[in-house]
Backbone as XML, in Angstrom:
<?xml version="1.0"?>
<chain id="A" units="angstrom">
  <residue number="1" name="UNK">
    <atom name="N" x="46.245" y="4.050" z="23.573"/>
    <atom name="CA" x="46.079" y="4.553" z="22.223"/>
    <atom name="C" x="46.592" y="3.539" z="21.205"/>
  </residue>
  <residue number="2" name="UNK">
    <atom name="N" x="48.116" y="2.954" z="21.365"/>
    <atom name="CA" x="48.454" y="1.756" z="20.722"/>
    <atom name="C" x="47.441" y="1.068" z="20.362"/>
  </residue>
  <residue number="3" name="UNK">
    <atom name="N" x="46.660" y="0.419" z="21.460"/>
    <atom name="CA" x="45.766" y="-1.084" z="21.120"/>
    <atom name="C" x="44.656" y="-0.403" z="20.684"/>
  </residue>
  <residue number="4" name="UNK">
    <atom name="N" x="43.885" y="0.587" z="20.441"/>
    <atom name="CA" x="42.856" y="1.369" z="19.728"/>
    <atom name="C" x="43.447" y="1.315" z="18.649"/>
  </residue>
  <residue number="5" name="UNK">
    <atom name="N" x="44.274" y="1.724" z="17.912"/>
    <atom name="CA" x="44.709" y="2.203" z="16.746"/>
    <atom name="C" x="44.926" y="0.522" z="16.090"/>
  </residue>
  <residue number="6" name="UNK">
    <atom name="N" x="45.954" y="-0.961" z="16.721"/>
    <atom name="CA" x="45.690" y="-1.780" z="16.340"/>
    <atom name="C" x="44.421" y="-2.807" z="15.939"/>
  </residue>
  <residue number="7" name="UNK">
    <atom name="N" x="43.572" y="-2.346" z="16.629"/>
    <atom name="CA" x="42.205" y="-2.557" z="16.848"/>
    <atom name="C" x="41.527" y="-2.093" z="15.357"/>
  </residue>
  <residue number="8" name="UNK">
    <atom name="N" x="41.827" y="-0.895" z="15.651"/>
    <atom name="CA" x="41.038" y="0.043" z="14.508"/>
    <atom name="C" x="41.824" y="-0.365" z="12.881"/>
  </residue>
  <residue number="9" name="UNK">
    <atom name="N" x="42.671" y="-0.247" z="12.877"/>
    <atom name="CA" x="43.309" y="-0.637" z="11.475"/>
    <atom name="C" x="44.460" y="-2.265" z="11.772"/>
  </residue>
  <residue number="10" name="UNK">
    <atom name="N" x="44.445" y="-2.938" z="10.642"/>
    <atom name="CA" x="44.703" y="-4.380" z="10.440"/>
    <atom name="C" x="46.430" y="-3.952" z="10.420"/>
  </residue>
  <residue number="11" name="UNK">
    <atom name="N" x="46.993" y="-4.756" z="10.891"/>
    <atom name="CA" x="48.642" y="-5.448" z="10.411"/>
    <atom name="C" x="48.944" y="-4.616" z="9.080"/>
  </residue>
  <residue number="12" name="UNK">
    <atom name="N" x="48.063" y="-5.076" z="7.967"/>
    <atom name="CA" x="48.715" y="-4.703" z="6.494"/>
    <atom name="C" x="49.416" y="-3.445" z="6.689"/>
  </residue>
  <residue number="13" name="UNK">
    <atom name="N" x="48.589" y="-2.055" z="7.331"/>
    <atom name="CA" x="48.936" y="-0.850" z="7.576"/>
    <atom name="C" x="49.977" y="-0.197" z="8.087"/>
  </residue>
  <residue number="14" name="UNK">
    <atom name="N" x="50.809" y="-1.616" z="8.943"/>
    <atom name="CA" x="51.883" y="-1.068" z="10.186"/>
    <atom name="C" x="53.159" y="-1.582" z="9.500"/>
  </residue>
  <residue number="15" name="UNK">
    <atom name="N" x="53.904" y="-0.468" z="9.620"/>
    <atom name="CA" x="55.294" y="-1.006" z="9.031"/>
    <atom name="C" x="56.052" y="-2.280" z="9.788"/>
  </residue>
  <residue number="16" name="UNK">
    <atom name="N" x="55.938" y="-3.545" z="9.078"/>
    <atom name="CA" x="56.421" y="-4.288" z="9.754"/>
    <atom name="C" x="57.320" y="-4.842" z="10.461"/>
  </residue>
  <residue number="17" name="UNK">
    <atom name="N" x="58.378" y="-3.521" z="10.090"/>
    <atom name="CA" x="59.982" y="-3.969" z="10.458"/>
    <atom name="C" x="59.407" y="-3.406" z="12.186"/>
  </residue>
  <residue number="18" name="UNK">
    <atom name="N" x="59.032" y="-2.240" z="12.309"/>
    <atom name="CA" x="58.916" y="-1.455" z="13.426"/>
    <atom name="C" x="57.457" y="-1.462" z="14.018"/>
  </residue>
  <residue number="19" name="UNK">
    <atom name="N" x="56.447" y="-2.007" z="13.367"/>
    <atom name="CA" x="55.310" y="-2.259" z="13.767"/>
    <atom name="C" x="54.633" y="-0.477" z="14.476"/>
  </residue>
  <residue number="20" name="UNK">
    <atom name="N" x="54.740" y="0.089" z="13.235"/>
    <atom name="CA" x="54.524" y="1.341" z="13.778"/>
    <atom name="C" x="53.207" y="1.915" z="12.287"/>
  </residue>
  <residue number="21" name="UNK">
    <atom name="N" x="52.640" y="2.870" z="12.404"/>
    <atom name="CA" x="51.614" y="3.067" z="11.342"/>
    <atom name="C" x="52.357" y="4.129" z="10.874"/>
  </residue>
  <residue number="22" name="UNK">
    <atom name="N" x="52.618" y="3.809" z="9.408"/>
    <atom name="CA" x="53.050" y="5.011" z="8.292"/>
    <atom name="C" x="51.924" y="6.075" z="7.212"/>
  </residue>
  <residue number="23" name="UNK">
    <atom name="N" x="52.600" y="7.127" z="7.042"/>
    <atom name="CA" x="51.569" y="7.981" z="6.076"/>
    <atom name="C" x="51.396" y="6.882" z="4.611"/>
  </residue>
  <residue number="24" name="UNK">
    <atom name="N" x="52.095" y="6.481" z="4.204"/>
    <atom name="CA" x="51.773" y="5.366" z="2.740"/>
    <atom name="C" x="50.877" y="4.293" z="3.481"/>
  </residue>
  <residue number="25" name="UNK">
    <atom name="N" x="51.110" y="3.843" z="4.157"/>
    <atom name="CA" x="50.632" y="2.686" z="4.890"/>
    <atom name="C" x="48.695" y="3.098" z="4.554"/>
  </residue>
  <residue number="26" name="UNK">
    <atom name="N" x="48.498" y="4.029" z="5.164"/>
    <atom name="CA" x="47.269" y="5.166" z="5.571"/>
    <atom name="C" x="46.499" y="5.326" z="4.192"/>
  </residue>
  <residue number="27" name="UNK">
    <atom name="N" x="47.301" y="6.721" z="3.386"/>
    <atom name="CA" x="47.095" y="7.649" z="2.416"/>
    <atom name="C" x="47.748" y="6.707" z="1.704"/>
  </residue>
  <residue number="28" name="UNK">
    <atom name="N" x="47.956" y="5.993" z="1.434"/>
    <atom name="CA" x="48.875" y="5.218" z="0.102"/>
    <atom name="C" x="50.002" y="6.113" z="-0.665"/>
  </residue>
  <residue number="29" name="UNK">
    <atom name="N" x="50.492" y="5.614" z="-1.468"/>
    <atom name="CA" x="51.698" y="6.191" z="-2.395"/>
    <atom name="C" x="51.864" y="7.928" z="-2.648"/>
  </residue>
  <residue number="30" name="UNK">
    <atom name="N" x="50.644" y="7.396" z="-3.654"/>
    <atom name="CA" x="49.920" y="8.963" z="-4.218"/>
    <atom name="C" x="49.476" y="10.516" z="-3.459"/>
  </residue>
  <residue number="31" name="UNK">
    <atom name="N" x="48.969" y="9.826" z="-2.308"/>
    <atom name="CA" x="48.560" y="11.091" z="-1.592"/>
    <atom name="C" x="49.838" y="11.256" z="-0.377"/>
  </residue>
  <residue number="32" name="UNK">
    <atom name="N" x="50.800" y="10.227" z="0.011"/>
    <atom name="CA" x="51.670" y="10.792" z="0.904"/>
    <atom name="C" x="52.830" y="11.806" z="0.034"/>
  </residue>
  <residue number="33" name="UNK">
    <atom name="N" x="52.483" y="11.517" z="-1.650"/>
    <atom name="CA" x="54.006" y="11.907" z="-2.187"/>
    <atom name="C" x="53.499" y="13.235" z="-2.012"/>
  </residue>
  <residue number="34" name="UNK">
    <atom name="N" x="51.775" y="14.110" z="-1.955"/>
    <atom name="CA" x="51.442" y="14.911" z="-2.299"/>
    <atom name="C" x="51.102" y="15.895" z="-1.479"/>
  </residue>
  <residue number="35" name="UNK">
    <atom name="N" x="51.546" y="14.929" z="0.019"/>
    <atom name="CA" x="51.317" y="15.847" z="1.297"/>
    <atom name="C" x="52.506" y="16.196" z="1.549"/>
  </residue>
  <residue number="36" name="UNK">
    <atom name="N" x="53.623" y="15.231" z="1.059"/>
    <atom name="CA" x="55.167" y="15.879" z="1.257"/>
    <atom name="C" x="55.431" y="16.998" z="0.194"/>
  </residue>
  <residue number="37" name="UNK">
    <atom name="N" x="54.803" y="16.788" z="-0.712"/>
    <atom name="CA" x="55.137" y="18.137" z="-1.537"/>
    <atom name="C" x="54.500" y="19.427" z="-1.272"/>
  </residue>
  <residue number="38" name="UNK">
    <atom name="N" x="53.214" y="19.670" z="-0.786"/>
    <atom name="CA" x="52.637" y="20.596" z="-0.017"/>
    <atom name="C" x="53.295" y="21.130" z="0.755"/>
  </residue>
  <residue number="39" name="UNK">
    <atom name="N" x="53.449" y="20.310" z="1.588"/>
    <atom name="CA" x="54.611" y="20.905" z="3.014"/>
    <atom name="C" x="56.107" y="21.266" z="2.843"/>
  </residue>
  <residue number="40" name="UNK">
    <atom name="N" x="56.642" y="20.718" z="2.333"/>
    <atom name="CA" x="57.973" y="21.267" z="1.509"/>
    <atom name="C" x="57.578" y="22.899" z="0.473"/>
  </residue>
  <residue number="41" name="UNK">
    <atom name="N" x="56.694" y="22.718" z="0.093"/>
    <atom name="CA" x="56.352" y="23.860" z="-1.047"/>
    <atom name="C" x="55.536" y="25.102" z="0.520"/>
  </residue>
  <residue number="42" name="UNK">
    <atom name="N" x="55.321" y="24.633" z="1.174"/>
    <atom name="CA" x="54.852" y="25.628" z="2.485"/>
    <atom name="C" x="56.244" y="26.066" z="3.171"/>
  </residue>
  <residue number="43" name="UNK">
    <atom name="N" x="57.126" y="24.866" z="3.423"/>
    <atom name="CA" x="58.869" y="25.157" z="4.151"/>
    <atom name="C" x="59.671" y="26.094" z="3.358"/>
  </residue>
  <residue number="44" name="UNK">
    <atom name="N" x="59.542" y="25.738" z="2.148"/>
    <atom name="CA" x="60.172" y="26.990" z="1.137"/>
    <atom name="C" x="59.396" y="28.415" z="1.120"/>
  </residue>
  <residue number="45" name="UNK">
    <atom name="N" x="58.114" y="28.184" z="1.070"/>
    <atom name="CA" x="57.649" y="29.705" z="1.225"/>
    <atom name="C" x="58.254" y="30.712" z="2.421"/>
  </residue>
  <residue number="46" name="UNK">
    <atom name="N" x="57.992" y="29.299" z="3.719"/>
    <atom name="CA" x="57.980" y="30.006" z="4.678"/>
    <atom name="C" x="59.916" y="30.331" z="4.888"/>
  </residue>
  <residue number="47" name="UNK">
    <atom name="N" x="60.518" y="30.040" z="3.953"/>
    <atom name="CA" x="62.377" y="30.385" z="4.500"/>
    <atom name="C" x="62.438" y="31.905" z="3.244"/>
  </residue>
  <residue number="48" name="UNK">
    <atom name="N" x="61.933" y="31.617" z="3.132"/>
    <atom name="CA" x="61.892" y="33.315" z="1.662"/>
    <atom name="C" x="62.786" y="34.400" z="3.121"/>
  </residue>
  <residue number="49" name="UNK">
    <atom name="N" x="62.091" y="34.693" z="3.522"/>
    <atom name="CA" x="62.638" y="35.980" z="4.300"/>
    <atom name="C" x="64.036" y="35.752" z="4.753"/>
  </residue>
  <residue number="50" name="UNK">
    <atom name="N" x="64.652" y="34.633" z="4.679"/>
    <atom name="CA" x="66.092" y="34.559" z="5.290"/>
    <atom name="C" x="66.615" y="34.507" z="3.518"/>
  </residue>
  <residue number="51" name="UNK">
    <atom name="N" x="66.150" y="34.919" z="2.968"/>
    <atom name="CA" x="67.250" y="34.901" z="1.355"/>
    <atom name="C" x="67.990" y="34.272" z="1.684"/>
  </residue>
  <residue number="52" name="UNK">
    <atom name="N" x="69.143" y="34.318" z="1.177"/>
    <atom name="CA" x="70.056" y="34.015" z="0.758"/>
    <atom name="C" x="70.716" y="32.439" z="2.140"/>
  </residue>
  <residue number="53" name="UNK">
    <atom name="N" x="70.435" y="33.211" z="2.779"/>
    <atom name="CA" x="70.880" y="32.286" z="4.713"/>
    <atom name="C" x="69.759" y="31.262" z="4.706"/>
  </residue>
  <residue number="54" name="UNK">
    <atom name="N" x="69.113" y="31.176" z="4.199"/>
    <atom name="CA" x="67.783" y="30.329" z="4.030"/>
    <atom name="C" x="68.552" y="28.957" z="2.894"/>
  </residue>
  <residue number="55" name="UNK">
    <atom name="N" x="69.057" y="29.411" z="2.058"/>
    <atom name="CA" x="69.646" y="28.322" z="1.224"/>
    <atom name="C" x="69.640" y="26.922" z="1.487"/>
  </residue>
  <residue number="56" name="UNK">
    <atom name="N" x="69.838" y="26.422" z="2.729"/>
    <atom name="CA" x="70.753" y="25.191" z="3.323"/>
    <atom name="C" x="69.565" y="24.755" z="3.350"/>
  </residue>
  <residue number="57" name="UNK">
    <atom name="N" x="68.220" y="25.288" z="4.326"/>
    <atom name="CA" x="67.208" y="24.854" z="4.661"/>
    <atom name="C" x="66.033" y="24.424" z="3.411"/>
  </residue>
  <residue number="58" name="UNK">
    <atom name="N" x="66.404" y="25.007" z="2.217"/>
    <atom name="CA" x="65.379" y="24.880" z="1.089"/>
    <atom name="C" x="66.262" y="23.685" z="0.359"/>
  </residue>
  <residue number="59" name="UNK">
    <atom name="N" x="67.427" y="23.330" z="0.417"/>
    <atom name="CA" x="68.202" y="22.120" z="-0.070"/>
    <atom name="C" x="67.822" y="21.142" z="0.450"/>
  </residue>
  <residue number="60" name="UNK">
    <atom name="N" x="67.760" y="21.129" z="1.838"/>
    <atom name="CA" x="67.082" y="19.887" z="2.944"/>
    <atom name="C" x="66.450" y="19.880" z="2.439"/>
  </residue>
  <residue number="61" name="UNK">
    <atom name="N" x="64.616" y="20.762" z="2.611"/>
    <atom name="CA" x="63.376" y="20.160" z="1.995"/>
    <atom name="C" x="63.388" y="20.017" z="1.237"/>
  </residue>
  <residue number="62" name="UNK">
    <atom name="N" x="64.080" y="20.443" z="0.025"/>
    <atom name="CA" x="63.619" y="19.892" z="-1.472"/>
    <atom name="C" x="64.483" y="18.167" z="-1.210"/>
  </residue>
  <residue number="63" name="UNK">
    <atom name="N" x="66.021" y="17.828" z="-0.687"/>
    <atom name="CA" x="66.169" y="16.544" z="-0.483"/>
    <atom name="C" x="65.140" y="15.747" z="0.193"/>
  </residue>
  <residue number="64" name="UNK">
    <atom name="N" x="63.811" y="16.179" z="0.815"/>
    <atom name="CA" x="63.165" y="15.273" z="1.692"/>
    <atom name="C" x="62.360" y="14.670" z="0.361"/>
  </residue>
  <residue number="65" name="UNK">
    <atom name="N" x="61.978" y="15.670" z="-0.852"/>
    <atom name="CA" x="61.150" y="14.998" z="-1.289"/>
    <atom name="C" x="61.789" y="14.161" z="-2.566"/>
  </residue>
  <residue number="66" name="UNK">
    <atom name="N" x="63.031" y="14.639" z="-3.263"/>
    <atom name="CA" x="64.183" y="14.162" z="-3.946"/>
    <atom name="C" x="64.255" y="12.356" z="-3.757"/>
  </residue>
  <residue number="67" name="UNK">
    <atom name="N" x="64.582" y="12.070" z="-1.998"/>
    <atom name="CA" x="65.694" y="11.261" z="-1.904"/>
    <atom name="C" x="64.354" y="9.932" z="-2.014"/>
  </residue>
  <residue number="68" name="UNK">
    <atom name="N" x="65.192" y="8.483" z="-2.609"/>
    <atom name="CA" x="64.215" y="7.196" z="-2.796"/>
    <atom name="C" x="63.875" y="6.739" z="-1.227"/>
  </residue>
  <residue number="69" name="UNK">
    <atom name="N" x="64.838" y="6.361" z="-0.341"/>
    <atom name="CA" x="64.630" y="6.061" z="0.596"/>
    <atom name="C" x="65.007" y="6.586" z="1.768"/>
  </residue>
</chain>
């Protein structure tokens, strides 16, 4: 699957420290900031039923999309 996927998409795409394929790499800037916000805005829906005990877990996701690096 590795050498398909190198095959299929160029160097530019693969993070070079780790030589691994990233969502920016892919979807660029714009659409990864907008798939992390989707899914965070789905993680919060889905912690509603733990009120209050849910707290910790809606701090995480909102830090996933918060933090620079």
């Amino acid at each position: 699957v590795a050498v398909f996927i190198k095959e299929k998409f160029t160097l530019d795409i693969f993070d070079r420290d780790k030589n691994r394929l990233t969502y920016p790499s892919i979807y660029g800037i714009d659409d990864s900031k907008k798939k992390a916000a989707d899914m965070v805005s789905g993680a919060i829906s889905a912690i509603k039923i733990f009120k209050e005990r849910g707290a910790p877990l809606k701090t995480l996701a909102e830090y996933v999309i918060k933090r620079k690096k």
